[in-house]
Coordinates of C-alpha atoms and ligand atoms in Angstrom, one line a residue:
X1 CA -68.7 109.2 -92.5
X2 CA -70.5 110.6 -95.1
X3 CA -72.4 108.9 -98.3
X4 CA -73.0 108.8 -102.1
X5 CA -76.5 107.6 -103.0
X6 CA -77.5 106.8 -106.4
X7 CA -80.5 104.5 -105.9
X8 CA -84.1 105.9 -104.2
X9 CA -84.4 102.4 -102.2
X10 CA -81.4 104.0 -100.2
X11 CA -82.5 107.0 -99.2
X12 CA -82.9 106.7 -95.2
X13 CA -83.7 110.0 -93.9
X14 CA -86.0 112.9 -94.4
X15 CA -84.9 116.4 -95.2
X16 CA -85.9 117.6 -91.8
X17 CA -83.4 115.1 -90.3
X18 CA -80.2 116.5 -91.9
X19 CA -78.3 119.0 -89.8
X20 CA -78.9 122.4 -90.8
X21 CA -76.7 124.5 -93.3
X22 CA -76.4 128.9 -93.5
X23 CA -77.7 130.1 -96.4
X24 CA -74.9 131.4 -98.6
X25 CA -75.3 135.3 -98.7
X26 CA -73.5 136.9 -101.6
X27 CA -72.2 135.9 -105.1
X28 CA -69.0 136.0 -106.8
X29 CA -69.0 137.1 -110.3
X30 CA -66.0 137.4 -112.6
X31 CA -66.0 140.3 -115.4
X32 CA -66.9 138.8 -119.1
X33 CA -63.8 141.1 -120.7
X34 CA -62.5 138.2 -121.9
X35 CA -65.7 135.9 -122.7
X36 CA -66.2 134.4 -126.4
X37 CA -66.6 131.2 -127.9
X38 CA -63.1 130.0 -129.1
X39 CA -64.2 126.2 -128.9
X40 CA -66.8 123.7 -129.0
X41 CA -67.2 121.7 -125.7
X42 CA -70.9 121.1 -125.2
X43 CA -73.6 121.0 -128.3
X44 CA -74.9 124.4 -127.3
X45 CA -71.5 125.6 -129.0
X46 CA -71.7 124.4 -132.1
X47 CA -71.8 126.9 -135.4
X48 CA -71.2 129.9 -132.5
X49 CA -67.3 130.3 -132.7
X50 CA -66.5 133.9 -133.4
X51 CA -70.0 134.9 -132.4
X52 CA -70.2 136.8 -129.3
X53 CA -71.0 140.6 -129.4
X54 CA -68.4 141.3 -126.6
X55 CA -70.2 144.8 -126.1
X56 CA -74.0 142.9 -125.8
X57 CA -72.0 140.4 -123.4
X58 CA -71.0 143.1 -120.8
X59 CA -74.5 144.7 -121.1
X60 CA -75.9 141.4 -120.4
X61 CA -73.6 140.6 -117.5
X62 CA -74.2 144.0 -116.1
X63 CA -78.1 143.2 -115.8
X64 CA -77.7 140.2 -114.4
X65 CA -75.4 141.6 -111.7
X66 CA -78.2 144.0 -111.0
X67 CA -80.3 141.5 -110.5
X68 CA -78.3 139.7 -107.6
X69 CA -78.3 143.3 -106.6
X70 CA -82.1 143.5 -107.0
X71 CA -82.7 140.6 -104.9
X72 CA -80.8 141.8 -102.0
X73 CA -77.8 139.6 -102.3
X74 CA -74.3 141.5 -102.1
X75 CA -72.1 140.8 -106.0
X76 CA -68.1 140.8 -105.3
X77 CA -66.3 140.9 -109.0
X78 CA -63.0 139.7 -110.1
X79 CA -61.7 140.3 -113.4
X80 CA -61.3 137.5 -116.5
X81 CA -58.4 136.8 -117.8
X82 CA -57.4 137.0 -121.4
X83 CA -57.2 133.4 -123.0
X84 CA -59.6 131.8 -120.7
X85 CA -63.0 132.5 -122.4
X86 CA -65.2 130.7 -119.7
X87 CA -63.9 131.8 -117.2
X88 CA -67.2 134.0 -116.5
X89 CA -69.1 130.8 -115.6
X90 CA -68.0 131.3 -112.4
X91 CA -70.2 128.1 -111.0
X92 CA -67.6 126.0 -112.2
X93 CA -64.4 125.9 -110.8
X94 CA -65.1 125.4 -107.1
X95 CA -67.6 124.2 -104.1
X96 CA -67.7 126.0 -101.2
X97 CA -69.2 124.8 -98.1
X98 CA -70.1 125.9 -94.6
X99 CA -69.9 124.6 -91.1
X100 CA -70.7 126.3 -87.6
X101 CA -67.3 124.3 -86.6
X102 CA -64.8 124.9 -89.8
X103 CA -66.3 128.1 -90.9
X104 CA -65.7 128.6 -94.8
X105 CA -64.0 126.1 -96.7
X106 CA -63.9 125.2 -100.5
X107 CA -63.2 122.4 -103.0
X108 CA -61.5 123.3 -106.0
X109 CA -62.4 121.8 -109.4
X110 CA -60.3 119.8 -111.9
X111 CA -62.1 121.0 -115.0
X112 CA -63.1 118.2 -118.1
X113 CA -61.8 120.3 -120.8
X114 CA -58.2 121.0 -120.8
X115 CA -59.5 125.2 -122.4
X116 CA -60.6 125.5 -119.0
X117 CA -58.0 124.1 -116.6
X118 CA -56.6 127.3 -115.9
X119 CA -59.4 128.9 -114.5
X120 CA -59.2 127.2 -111.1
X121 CA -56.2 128.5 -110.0
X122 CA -57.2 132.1 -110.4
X123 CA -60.1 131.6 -108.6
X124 CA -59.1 129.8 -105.8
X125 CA -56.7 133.2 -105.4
X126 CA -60.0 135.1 -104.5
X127 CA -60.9 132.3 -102.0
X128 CA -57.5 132.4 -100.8
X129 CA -57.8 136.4 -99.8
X130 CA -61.3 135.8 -98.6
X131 CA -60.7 133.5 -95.6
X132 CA -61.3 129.9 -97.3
X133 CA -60.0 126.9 -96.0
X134 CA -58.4 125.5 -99.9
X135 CA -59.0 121.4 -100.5
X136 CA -58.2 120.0 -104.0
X137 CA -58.7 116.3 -105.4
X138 CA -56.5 113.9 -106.0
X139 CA -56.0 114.3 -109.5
X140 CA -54.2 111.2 -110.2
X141 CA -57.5 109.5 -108.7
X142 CA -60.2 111.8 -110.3
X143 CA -60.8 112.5 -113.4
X144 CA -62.7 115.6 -113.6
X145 CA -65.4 117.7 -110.9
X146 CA -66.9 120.9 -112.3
X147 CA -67.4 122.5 -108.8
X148 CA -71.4 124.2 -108.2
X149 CA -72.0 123.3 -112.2
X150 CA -72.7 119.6 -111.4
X151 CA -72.9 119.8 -107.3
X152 CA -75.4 121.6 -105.8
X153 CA -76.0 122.0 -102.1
X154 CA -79.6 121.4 -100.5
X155 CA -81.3 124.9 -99.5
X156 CA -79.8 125.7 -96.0
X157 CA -79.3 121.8 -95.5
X158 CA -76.5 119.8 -95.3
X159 CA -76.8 117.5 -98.2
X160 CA -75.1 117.7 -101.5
X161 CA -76.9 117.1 -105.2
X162 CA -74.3 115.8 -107.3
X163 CA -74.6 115.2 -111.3
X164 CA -72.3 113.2 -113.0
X165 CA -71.9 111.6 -116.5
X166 CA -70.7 114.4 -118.4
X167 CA -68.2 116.9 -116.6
X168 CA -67.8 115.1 -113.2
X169 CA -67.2 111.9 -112.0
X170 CA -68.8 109.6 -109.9
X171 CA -65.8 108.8 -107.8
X172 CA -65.1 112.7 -107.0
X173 CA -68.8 112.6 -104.3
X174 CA -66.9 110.1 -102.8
X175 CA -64.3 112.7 -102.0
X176 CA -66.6 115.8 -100.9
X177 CA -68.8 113.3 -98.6
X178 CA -66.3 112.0 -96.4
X179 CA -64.1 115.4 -96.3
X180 CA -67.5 117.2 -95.1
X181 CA -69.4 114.5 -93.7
X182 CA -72.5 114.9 -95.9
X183 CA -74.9 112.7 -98.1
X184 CA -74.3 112.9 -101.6
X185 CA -77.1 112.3 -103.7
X186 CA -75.8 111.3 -107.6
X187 CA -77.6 112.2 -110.1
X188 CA -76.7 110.3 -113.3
X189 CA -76.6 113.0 -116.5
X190 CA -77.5 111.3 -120.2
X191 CA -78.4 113.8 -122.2
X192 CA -75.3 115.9 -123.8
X193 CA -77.5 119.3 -124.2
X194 CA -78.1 119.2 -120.3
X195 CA -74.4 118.2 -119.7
X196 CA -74.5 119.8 -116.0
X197 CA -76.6 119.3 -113.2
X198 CA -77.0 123.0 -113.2
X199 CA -78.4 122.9 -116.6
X200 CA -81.1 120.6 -115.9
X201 CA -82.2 120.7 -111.7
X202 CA -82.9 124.6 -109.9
X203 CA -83.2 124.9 -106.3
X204 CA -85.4 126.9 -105.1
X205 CA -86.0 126.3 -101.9
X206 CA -86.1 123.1 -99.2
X207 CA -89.1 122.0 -100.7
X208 CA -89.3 123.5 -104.4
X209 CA -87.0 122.6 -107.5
X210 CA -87.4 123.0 -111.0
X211 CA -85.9 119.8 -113.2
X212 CA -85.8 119.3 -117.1
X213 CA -87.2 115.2 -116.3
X214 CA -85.8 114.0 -119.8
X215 CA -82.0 115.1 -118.5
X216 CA -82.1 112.6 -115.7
X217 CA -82.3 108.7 -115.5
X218 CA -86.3 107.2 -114.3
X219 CA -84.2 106.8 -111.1
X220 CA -82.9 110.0 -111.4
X221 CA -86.2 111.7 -111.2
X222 CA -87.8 109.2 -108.6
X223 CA -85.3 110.4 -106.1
X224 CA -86.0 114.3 -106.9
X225 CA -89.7 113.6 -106.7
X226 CA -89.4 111.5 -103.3
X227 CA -87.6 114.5 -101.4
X228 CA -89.2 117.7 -103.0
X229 CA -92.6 118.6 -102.0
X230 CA -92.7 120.8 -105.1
X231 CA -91.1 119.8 -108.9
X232 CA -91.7 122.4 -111.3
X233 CA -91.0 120.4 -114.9
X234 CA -89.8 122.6 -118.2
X235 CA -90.6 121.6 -121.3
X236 CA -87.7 121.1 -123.7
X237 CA -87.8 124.1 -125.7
X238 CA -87.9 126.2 -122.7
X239 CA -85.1 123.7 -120.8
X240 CA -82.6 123.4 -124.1
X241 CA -83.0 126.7 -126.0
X242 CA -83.7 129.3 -122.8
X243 CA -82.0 127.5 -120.4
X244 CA -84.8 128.1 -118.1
X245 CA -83.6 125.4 -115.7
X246 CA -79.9 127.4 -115.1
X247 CA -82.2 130.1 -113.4
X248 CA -80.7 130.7 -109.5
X249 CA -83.2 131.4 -106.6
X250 CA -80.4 133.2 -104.7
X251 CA -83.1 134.2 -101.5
X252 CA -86.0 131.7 -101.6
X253 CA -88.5 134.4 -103.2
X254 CA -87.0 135.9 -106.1
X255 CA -85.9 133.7 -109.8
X256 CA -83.4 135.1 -111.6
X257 CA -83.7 134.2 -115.1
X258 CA -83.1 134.0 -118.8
X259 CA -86.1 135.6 -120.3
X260 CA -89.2 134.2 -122.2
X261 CA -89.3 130.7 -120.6
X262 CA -93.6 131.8 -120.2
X263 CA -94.8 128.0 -118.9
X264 CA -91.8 128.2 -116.1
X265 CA -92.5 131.8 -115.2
X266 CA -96.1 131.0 -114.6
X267 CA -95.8 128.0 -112.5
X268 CA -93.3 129.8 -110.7
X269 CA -95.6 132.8 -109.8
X270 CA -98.2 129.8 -108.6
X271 CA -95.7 128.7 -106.3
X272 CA -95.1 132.3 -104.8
X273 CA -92.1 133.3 -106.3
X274 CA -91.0 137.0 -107.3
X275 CA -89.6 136.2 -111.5
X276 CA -86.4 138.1 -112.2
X277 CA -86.4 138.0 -116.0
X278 CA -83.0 138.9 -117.7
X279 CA -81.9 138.6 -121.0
X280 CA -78.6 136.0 -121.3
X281 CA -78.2 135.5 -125.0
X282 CA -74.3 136.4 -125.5
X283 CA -73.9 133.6 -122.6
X284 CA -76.3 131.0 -124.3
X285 CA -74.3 131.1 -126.9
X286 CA -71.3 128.9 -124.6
X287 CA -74.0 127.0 -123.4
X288 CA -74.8 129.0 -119.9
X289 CA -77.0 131.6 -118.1
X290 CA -77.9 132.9 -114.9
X291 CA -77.0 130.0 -112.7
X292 CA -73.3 129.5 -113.9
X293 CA -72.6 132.7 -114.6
X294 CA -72.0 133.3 -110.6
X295 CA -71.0 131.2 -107.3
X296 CA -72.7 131.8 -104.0
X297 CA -70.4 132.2 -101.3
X298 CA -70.0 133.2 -98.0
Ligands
LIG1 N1 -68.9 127.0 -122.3 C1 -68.9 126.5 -121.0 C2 -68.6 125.0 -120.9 O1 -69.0 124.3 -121.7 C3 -70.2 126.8 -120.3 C4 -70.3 126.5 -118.9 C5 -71.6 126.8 -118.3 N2 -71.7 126.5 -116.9 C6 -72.6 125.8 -116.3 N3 -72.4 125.7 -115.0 N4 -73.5 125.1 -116.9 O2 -67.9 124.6 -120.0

C-alpha cells in the first residue's frame, strides 16, 4: 500500500530507501496549429484573448523541440486539434509511470476546466498505439487531476510530488498511490499565479530542485528542503513573469528554459548544469513554458 504525505513529521524514509525508477527517455509533444488564448482560466490569461501570433507560436515551439533534440532526448509529435487551444500543454492530460514488473502504464487526467476536457481523450489515443497500460479515475469520486502539471515523479525514484489546491485534488494521490504502490508527497498550492506544481517546483535531479518558496505552504517548503540536498529559490519576477520554475531538466545536465531568468541561470551553472535558454513568449501568454509544453514518456 502506498501513501499520501502532507506533513514533514511523517516523512519515514530517505530518498536512497525508495526502490528505484528508469529515467523516462523521450518526450511527447503535440503541434501548436491550433494554440491561442480563447479563455481565461489562470491569471496569466488575463487581457491576452486574441493575442497569440500563431506564426511566432510555431517558431517558438519548433525551438523548443530542438532543444529536447539538443539535449539528446528523442521528440515524438502528435498534431492539435482545432477547438482545443491548450491542448499543446501536453504535461497535462496524463501520468505515466514505469515498473520493471508492469512495464508502461499511464493515468489519465480529468481536467478542472470543462475548455480542456477533451484533450485527454485524444491523447490517451497516442498512449493507446504506444503500448500503455490505460487507468482513469473515478470521476464521480474526483473532481479534477491535471496529470505531470501538478504530479511530478522523483528523478529515477519511485516517489510521486503531487500539488494540489488549484487544478487537482487531494483525494486523486490517494488513487495513483495505492494503484502504483508509491509515496505521494502533497504539496498544498495557494498562490493562483503558480496554480500548478509545475509552475512553482523543477526537478532537476535526486538531489537538486528549483521551487518558487512563496507558491507553497511553510510546510510545503520544509518538506522540499528536508529531502533535496540542493533548492535553487527564484525570485518572483523571474518565477511569475518568466516562468523560470516550468523549466524541464529532461537528462540531469542540461535546463531547458524560458529565456532571461539571469539569477536562476547563474545558480544553475554553480550547480553544474548545461542552461538551454529558449524563448516561450506566445506560450506565456496561456500561462505555460517549457515544462508543460511536453510529457516525458517511455
Ligand atoms: N492555459 C493553460 C491552462 O491554464 C496552461 C497550462 C500550462 N500547463 C502547465 N502544466 N502549467 O490550463
Amino acid at each position: 500500500m502506498g501513501h499520501v504525505i502532507t506533513d514533514k513529521k511523517d516523512i519515514k524514509f530517505k530518498l536512497t530507501d525508495l526502490p528505484v525508477m528508469q529515467k523516462p527517455n523521450s518526450v511527447l509533444m503535440v503541434r501548436p496549429t491550433y494554440f491561442s488564448v480563447d479563455y481565461v482560466i489562470n491569471p496569466h490569461m488575463e487581457g491576452n484573448v486574441g493575442k497569440v501570433d500563431k506564426e511566432k507560436a510555431m517558431m517558438e515551439w519548433e525551438k523548443v523541440k530542438s532543444a529536447f533534440e539538443l539535449a539528446g532526448v528523442d521528440v515524438h509529435v502528435i498534431d492539435g486539434e482545432e477547438g482545443l487551444p491548450d491542448m499543446v500543454f501536453c504535461a497535462n492530460q496524463s501520468l505515466p509511470y514505469y515498473s520493471e514488473e508492469g512495464g508502461k502504464e499511464v493515468l489519465m487526467s480529468i481536467m478542472n476546466s470543462k475548455h480542456r476536457k477533451d484533450e485527454v481523450q485524444h491523447v490517451e489515443r497516442w498512449y493507446m498505439e504506444n503500448g500503455y497500460e490505460i487507468h482513469h479515475l473515478n470521476y464521480k469520486k474526483i473532481d479534477n487531476f491535471e496529470g505531470m502539471g501538478d504530479a511530478i515523479w522523483h528523478s529515477g525514484r519511485k516517489l510521486l510530488w503531487g500539488g494540489y489546491g488549484f487544478r487537482s485534488s487531494l483525494d486523486a494521490y490517494d488513487f495513483v498511490s495505492d494503484k502504483w504502490d508509491v509515496p505521494v508527497i502533497a504539496l498544498e498550492l495557494n498562490d493562483p499565479a503558480f496554480y500548478h506544481l509545475d509552475t512553482c517546483f523543477c526537478m532537476l535531479n535526486q538531489d537538486s530542485v528549483l521551487i518558487y518558496p512563496k507558491a507553497f505552504t511553510q510546510n510545503g517548503v520544509d518538506i522540499i528542503k528536508s529531502l533535496f540536498k540542493n533548492v535553487i529559490e527564484a525570485d518572483e519576477y523571474e518565477a511569475k513573469e518568466l516562468f523560470a520554475c516550468n523549466a524541464t531538466c529532461p537528462n540531469g545536465k542540461h535546463v531547458i528554459i524560458q529565456r532571461g531568468a539571469e539569477k536562476v541561470n547563474q545558480q544553475l551553472k554553480d550547480a553544474g548544469f548545461e542552461v538551454i535558454e529558449v524563448d516561450t513568449s506566445q506560450f506565456l501568454l496561456s500561462g505555460g513554458s517549457v515544462f508543460c509544453m511536453k510529457m516525458m514518456v517511455w
